[in-house]
Amino acid sequence: MKKLFKLSILSLAFLLTACIFNTAKLSFDPIPYEMKVPKEIAGKLTLEPMTGDWVKQIAQAGVTAAFMIVYQAEDETKHGFAGIYYMPEDKFDAAANPNEPPMFGTEVSRKDGYVLAVQGPQDSIFEPFTPDGKNITTLYDELYKKSSYVKSS
């Protein structure tokens, strides 16, 4: 019984180590946060500034910084994956309307008077059984987990 217990503890330790060291951090600089993503996917991700009329709207709403996470597929095409928004918490709260989808996505962190919010895809970008589909599913699973975000200095 003790051998089985020791084996279980060693297996758990190995699994946790593999999970911890199998991630990379995607910096949201100048937003003081990083997102933990699987290492094998991190190289496919870039941050790009938001563009168009939406930039004017989010600035008027009090958003301090906003980016788009872009995913590069196996065929080298780029696809917008998620919006990242950082703003004073009073501006985020004021934008909330219970009768509409959230304007700036889902809150994933609230610290020091600011909110970090994310807004991901509403539907699958790729067929789920393809390598890109599996990557996007993995990213989507991480996107809304508060534990995926680390406040940086």
GROMACS .gro file of N, CA and C in nm, residues 37-147:
model
  333
   37VAL      N    1   0.006   3.025  -2.193
   37VAL     CA    2  -0.044   2.947  -2.305
   37VAL      C    3   0.049   2.826  -2.325
   38PRO      N    4   0.000   2.718  -2.384
   38PRO     CA    5   0.087   2.603  -2.410
   38PRO      C    6   0.204   2.643  -2.500
   39LYS      N    7   0.324   2.594  -2.467
   39LYS     CA    8   0.445   2.629  -2.543
   39LYS      C    9   0.430   2.600  -2.692
   40GLU      N   10   0.368   2.488  -2.726
   40GLU     CA   11   0.358   2.450  -2.867
   40GLU      C   12   0.267   2.542  -2.946
   41ILE      N   13   0.188   2.623  -2.878
   41ILE     CA   14   0.097   2.716  -2.947
   41ILE      C   15   0.151   2.860  -2.941
   42ALA      N   16   0.231   2.891  -2.842
   42ALA     CA   17   0.277   3.029  -2.818
   42ALA      C   18   0.339   3.093  -2.941
   43GLY      N   19   0.417   3.018  -3.017
   43GLY     CA   20   0.482   3.073  -3.136
   43GLY      C   21   0.386   3.107  -3.248
   44LYS      N   22   0.263   3.062  -3.238
   44LYS     CA   23   0.162   3.090  -3.340
   44LYS      C   24   0.079   3.215  -3.306
   45LEU      N   25   0.109   3.277  -3.192
   45LEU     CA   26   0.029   3.390  -3.144
   45LEU      C   27   0.106   3.521  -3.152
   46THR      N   28   0.037   3.625  -3.193
   46THR     CA   29   0.090   3.760  -3.189
   46THR      C   30  -0.017   3.853  -3.135
   47LEU      N   31   0.024   3.968  -3.087
   47LEU     CA   32  -0.070   4.072  -3.045
   47LEU      C   33  -0.066   4.183  -3.147
   48GLU      N   34  -0.181   4.227  -3.188
   48GLU     CA   35  -0.190   4.338  -3.283
   48GLU      C   36  -0.286   4.442  -3.229
   49PRO      N   37  -0.259   4.568  -3.257
   49PRO     CA   38  -0.352   4.672  -3.210
   49PRO      C   39  -0.486   4.661  -3.282
   50MET      N   40  -0.588   4.701  -3.213
   50MET     CA   41  -0.720   4.705  -3.277
   50MET      C   42  -0.723   4.822  -3.374
   51THR      N   43  -0.806   4.809  -3.477
   51THR     CA   44  -0.811   4.911  -3.582
   51THR      C   45  -0.955   4.947  -3.615
   52GLY      N   46  -0.972   5.050  -3.695
   52GLY     CA   47  -1.103   5.088  -3.745
   52GLY      C   48  -1.183   5.173  -3.648
   53ASP      N   49  -1.311   5.185  -3.677
   53ASP     CA   50  -1.402   5.267  -3.596
   53ASP      C   51  -1.412   5.217  -3.452
   54TRP      N   52  -1.390   5.087  -3.432
   54TRP     CA   53  -1.400   5.028  -3.299
   54TRP      C   54  -1.300   5.095  -3.204
   55VAL      N   55  -1.184   5.137  -3.255
   55VAL     CA   56  -1.081   5.201  -3.172
   55VAL      C   57  -1.137   5.331  -3.113
   56LYS      N   58  -1.208   5.408  -3.194
   56LYS     CA   59  -1.268   5.533  -3.144
   56LYS      C   60  -1.373   5.504  -3.037
   57GLN      N   61  -1.455   5.403  -3.060
   57GLN     CA   62  -1.560   5.368  -2.964
   57GLN      C   63  -1.502   5.323  -2.831
   58ILE      N   64  -1.399   5.239  -2.835
   58ILE     CA   65  -1.344   5.190  -2.708
   58ILE      C   66  -1.269   5.301  -2.635
   59ALA      N   67  -1.206   5.393  -2.709
   59ALA     CA   68  -1.139   5.506  -2.645
   59ALA      C   69  -1.241   5.595  -2.575
   60GLN      N   70  -1.354   5.621  -2.642
   60GLN     CA   71  -1.459   5.703  -2.582
   60GLN      C   72  -1.520   5.636  -2.459
   61ALA      N   73  -1.518   5.504  -2.457
   61ALA     CA   74  -1.575   5.429  -2.344
   61ALA      C   75  -1.477   5.422  -2.226
   62GLY      N   76  -1.353   5.470  -2.246
   62GLY     CA   77  -1.257   5.474  -2.136
   62GLY      C   78  -1.159   5.357  -2.131
   63VAL      N   79  -1.152   5.278  -2.239
   63VAL     CA   80  -1.058   5.167  -2.243
   63VAL      C   81  -0.916   5.224  -2.249
   64THR      N   82  -0.830   5.177  -2.159
   64THR     CA   83  -0.692   5.225  -2.151
   64THR      C   84  -0.605   5.163  -2.259
   65ALA      N   85  -0.623   5.032  -2.283
   65ALA     CA   86  -0.545   4.962  -2.385
   65ALA      C   87  -0.627   4.845  -2.436
   66ALA      N   88  -0.609   4.813  -2.564
   66ALA     CA   89  -0.682   4.700  -2.624
   66ALA      C   90  -0.597   4.640  -2.735
   67PHE      N   91  -0.601   4.508  -2.743
   67PHE     CA   92  -0.527   4.434  -2.844
   67PHE      C   93  -0.611   4.321  -2.898
   68MET      N   94  -0.568   4.268  -3.009
   68MET     CA   95  -0.627   4.148  -3.066
   68MET      C   96  -0.520   4.039  -3.060
   69ILE      N   97  -0.557   3.922  -3.007
   69ILE     CA   98  -0.468   3.806  -3.017
   69ILE      C   99  -0.493   3.745  -3.153
   70VAL      N  100  -0.387   3.730  -3.231
   70VAL     CA  101  -0.396   3.675  -3.366
   70VAL      C  102  -0.327   3.540  -3.369
   71TYR      N  103  -0.394   3.444  -3.430
   71TYR     CA  104  -0.342   3.306  -3.442
   71TYR      C  105  -0.299   3.283  -3.586
   72GLN      N  106  -0.177   3.231  -3.605
   72GLN     CA  107  -0.128   3.196  -3.738
   72GLN      C  108  -0.148   3.047  -3.761
   73ALA      N  109  -0.227   3.015  -3.861
   73ALA     CA  110  -0.262   2.877  -3.891
   73ALA      C  111  -0.147   2.804  -3.961
   74GLU      N  112  -0.165   2.674  -3.975
   74GLU     CA  113  -0.066   2.589  -4.043
   74GLU      C  114  -0.037   2.638  -4.185
   75ASP      N  115  -0.138   2.693  -4.252
   75ASP     CA  116  -0.120   2.741  -4.389
   75ASP      C  117  -0.068   2.886  -4.395
   76GLU      N  118  -0.023   2.938  -4.279
   76GLU     CA  119   0.035   3.073  -4.266
   76GLU      C  120  -0.067   3.187  -4.267
   77THR      N  121  -0.196   3.157  -4.279
   77THR     CA  122  -0.296   3.264  -4.273
   77THR      C  123  -0.313   3.307  -4.128
   78LYS      N  124  -0.351   3.433  -4.110
   78LYS     CA  125  -0.370   3.488  -3.976
   78LYS      C  126  -0.518   3.506  -3.948
   79HIS      N  127  -0.556   3.475  -3.825
   79HIS     CA  128  -0.697   3.481  -3.785
   79HIS      C  129  -0.708   3.548  -3.649
   80GLY      N  130  -0.795   3.649  -3.640
   80GLY     CA  131  -0.821   3.711  -3.510
   80GLY      C  132  -0.884   3.609  -3.418
   81PHE      N  133  -0.828   3.596  -3.298
   81PHE     CA  134  -0.879   3.497  -3.204
   81PHE      C  135  -0.956   3.562  -3.089
   82ALA      N  136  -0.899   3.665  -3.028
   82ALA     CA  137  -0.964   3.723  -2.910
   82ALA      C  138  -0.925   3.869  -2.894
   83GLY      N  139  -1.016   3.945  -2.836
   83GLY     CA  140  -0.988   4.083  -2.799
   83GLY      C  141  -0.949   4.089  -2.652
   84ILE      N  142  -0.851   4.172  -2.621
   84ILE     CA  143  -0.804   4.193  -2.484
   84ILE      C  144  -0.830   4.339  -2.450
   85TYR      N  145  -0.898   4.364  -2.338
   85TYR     CA  146  -0.934   4.500  -2.299
   85TYR      C  147  -0.888   4.526  -2.156
   86TYR      N  148  -0.833   4.646  -2.135
   86TYR     CA  149  -0.787   4.687  -2.002
   86TYR      C  150  -0.840   4.826  -1.977
   87MET      N  151  -0.913   4.843  -1.866
   87MET     CA  152  -0.977   4.971  -1.840
   87MET      C  153  -1.005   4.989  -1.691
   88PRO      N  154  -1.029   5.113  -1.649
   88PRO     CA  155  -1.068   5.135  -1.510
   88PRO      C  156  -1.197   5.058  -1.480
   89GLU      N  157  -1.204   5.005  -1.359
   89GLU     CA  158  -1.320   4.921  -1.325
   89GLU      C  159  -1.452   4.996  -1.334
   90ASP      N  160  -1.453   5.127  -1.304
   90ASP     CA  161  -1.579   5.201  -1.313
   90ASP      C  162  -1.627   5.211  -1.458
   91LYS      N  163  -1.534   5.219  -1.553
   91LYS     CA  164  -1.572   5.224  -1.695
   91LYS      C  165  -1.625   5.088  -1.742
   92PHE      N  166  -1.561   4.981  -1.696
   92PHE     CA  167  -1.608   4.847  -1.731
   92PHE      C  168  -1.748   4.824  -1.675
   93ASP      N  169  -1.767   4.861  -1.548
   93ASP     CA  170  -1.898   4.842  -1.484
   93ASP      C  171  -2.007   4.926  -1.551
   94ALA      N  172  -1.971   5.048  -1.592
   94ALA     CA  173  -2.069   5.137  -1.657
   94ALA      C  174  -2.112   5.084  -1.793
   95ALA      N  175  -2.025   5.010  -1.860
   95ALA     CA  176  -2.057   4.957  -1.993
   95ALA      C  177  -2.146   4.833  -1.987
   96ALA      N  178  -2.161   4.776  -1.869
   96ALA     CA  179  -2.241   4.652  -1.855
   96ALA      C  180  -2.390   4.683  -1.872
   97ASN      N  181  -2.455   4.606  -1.957
   97ASN     CA  182  -2.598   4.616  -1.978
   97ASN      C  183  -2.654   4.474  -1.970
   98PRO      N  184  -2.738   4.445  -1.871
   98PRO     CA  185  -2.787   4.308  -1.855
   98PRO      C  186  -2.870   4.256  -1.972
   99ASN      N  187  -2.914   4.346  -2.060
   99ASN     CA  188  -2.997   4.305  -2.173
   99ASN      C  189  -2.917   4.283  -2.302
  100GLU      N  190  -2.784   4.297  -2.293
  100GLU     CA  191  -2.699   4.283  -2.412
  100GLU      C  192  -2.574   4.202  -2.377
  101PRO      N  193  -2.512   4.145  -2.479
  101PRO     CA  194  -2.384   4.078  -2.453
  101PRO      C  195  -2.283   4.181  -2.402
  102PRO      N  196  -2.186   4.138  -2.322
  102PRO     CA  197  -2.089   4.235  -2.269
  102PRO      C  198  -2.010   4.302  -2.381
  103MET      N  199  -2.004   4.433  -2.375
  103MET     CA  200  -1.937   4.511  -2.479
  103MET      C  201  -1.788   4.479  -2.485
  104PHE      N  202  -1.726   4.456  -2.370
  104PHE     CA  203  -1.582   4.432  -2.365
  104PHE      C  204  -1.548   4.291  -2.319
  105GLY      N  205  -1.638   4.199  -2.338
  105GLY     CA  206  -1.609   4.061  -2.305
  105GLY      C  207  -1.628   4.027  -2.159
  106THR      N  208  -1.556   3.924  -2.118
  106THR     CA  209  -1.569   3.868  -1.984
  106THR      C  210  -1.452   3.911  -1.897
  107GLU      N  211  -1.483   3.955  -1.778
  107GLU     CA  212  -1.380   3.994  -1.682
  107GLU      C  213  -1.299   3.872  -1.640
  108VAL      N  214  -1.166   3.881  -1.648
  108VAL     CA  215  -1.080   3.773  -1.600
  108VAL      C  216  -0.991   3.817  -1.484
  109SER      N  217  -0.982   3.948  -1.462
  109SER     CA  218  -0.907   3.998  -1.346
  109SER      C  219  -0.954   4.138  -1.313
  110ARG      N  220  -0.955   4.166  -1.182
  110ARG     CA  221  -0.990   4.299  -1.132
  110ARG      C  222  -0.893   4.328  -1.018
  111LYS      N  223  -0.797   4.418  -1.046
  111LYS     CA  224  -0.695   4.453  -0.945
  111LYS      C  225  -0.655   4.598  -0.961
  112ASP      N  226  -0.623   4.660  -0.849
  112ASP     CA  227  -0.569   4.796  -0.849
  112ASP      C  228  -0.658   4.895  -0.924
  113GLY      N  229  -0.789   4.874  -0.920
  113GLY     CA  230  -0.881   4.967  -0.983
  113GLY      C  231  -0.901   4.947  -1.132
  114TYR      N  232  -0.844   4.840  -1.189
  114TYR     CA  233  -0.856   4.813  -1.332
  114TYR      C  234  -0.912   4.673  -1.356
  115VAL      N  235  -0.973   4.657  -1.473
  115VAL     CA  236  -1.029   4.529  -1.514
  115VAL      C  237  -0.958   4.483  -1.641
  116LEU      N  238  -0.921   4.355  -1.643
  116LEU     CA  239  -0.874   4.290  -1.765
  116LEU      C  240  -0.989   4.203  -1.813
  117ALA      N  241  -1.030   4.223  -1.937
  117ALA     CA  242  -1.142   4.147  -1.993
  117ALA      C  243  -1.100   4.088  -2.128
  118VAL      N  244  -1.160   3.974  -2.160
  118VAL     CA  245  -1.130   3.907  -2.286
  118VAL      C  246  -1.260   3.875  -2.360
  119GLN      N  247  -1.251   3.875  -2.491
  119GLN     CA  248  -1.366   3.844  -2.575
  119GLN      C  249  -1.320   3.753  -2.687
  120GLY      N  250  -1.359   3.626  -2.677
  120GLY     CA  251  -1.314   3.526  -2.773
  120GLY      C  252  -1.416   3.498  -2.881
  121PRO      N  253  -1.383   3.402  -2.966
  121PRO     CA  254  -1.472   3.370  -3.078
  121PRO      C  255  -1.604   3.308  -3.029
  122GLN      N  256  -1.708   3.332  -3.104
  122GLN     CA  257  -1.839   3.277  -3.072
  122GLN      C  258  -1.861   3.140  -3.137
  123ASP      N  259  -1.777   3.110  -3.234
  123ASP     CA  260  -1.790   2.985  -3.308
  123ASP      C  261  -1.651   2.935  -3.343
  124SER      N  262  -1.641   2.811  -3.382
  124SER     CA  263  -1.511   2.753  -3.416
  124SER      C  264  -1.455   2.819  -3.542
  125ILE      N  265  -1.327   2.853  -3.537
  125ILE     CA  266  -1.260   2.915  -3.651
  125ILE      C  267  -1.219   2.807  -3.751
  126PHE      N  268  -1.186   2.687  -3.701
  126PHE     CA  269  -1.139   2.575  -3.783
  126PHE      C  270  -1.220   2.450  -3.749
  127GLU      N  271  -1.211   2.352  -3.836
  127GLU     CA  272  -1.273   2.222  -3.807
  127GLU      C  273  -1.205   2.167  -3.682
  128PRO      N  274  -1.281   2.121  -3.584
  128PRO     CA  275  -1.224   2.081  -3.455
  128PRO      C  276  -1.124   1.965  -3.461
  129PHE      N  277  -1.131   1.881  -3.562
  129PHE     CA  278  -1.042   1.764  -3.569
  129PHE      C  279  -0.907   1.794  -3.635
  130THR      N  280  -0.890   1.916  -3.690
  130THR     CA  281  -0.763   1.953  -3.755
  130THR      C  282  -0.664   2.001  -3.648
  131PRO      N  283  -0.534   2.005  -3.680
  131PRO     CA  284  -0.437   2.058  -3.583
  131PRO      C  285  -0.471   2.201  -3.538
  132ASP      N  286  -0.510   2.286  -3.633
  132ASP     CA  287  -0.548   2.423  -3.597
  132ASP      C  288  -0.674   2.424  -3.510
  133GLY      N  289  -0.769   2.339  -3.541
  133GLY     CA  290  -0.890   2.329  -3.461
  133GLY      C  291  -0.861   2.286  -3.318
  134LYS      N  292  -0.770   2.191  -3.303
  134LYS     CA  293  -0.731   2.146  -3.169
  134LYS      C  294  -0.660   2.258  -3.093
  135ASN      N  295  -0.573   2.332  -3.163
  135ASN     CA  296  -0.504   2.445  -3.098
  135ASN      C  297  -0.603   2.551  -3.051
  136ILE      N  298  -0.697   2.586  -3.137
  136ILE     CA  299  -0.795   2.689  -3.102
  136ILE      C  300  -0.883   2.643  -2.986
  137THR      N  301  -0.920   2.515  -2.985
  137THR     CA  302  -0.999   2.462  -2.873
  137THR      C  303  -0.921   2.473  -2.743
  138THR      N  304  -0.792   2.441  -2.748
  138THR     CA  305  -0.708   2.452  -2.629
  138THR      C  306  -0.699   2.598  -2.583
  139LEU      N  307  -0.677   2.689  -2.677
  139LEU     CA  308  -0.670   2.831  -2.643
  139LEU      C  309  -0.801   2.882  -2.585
  140TYR      N  310  -0.911   2.840  -2.646
  140TYR     CA  311  -1.043   2.882  -2.598
  140TYR      C  312  -1.064   2.836  -2.455
  141ASP      N  313  -1.022   2.712  -2.426
  141ASP     CA  314  -1.036   2.660  -2.289
  141ASP      C  315  -0.957   2.744  -2.190
  142GLU      N  316  -0.842   2.796  -2.231
  142GLU     CA  317  -0.758   2.877  -2.142
  142GLU      C  318  -0.804   3.022  -2.134
  143LEU      N  319  -0.867   3.071  -2.239
  143LEU     CA  320  -0.900   3.212  -2.251
  143LEU      C  321  -0.981   3.267  -2.133
  144TYR      N  322  -1.079   3.192  -2.086
  144TYR     CA  323  -1.168   3.243  -1.983
  144TYR      C  324  -1.132   3.197  -1.841
  145LYS      N  325  -1.022   3.124  -1.826
  145LYS     CA  326  -0.976   3.082  -1.693
  145LYS      C  327  -0.899   3.196  -1.628
  146LYS      N  328  -0.943   3.239  -1.512
  146LYS     CA  329  -0.872   3.346  -1.442
  146LYS      C  330  -0.729   3.306  -1.410
  147SER      N  331  -0.705   3.177  -1.391
  147SER     CA  332  -0.571   3.129  -1.358
  147SER      C  333  -0.474   3.137  -1.477
   0.00000   0.00000   0.00000
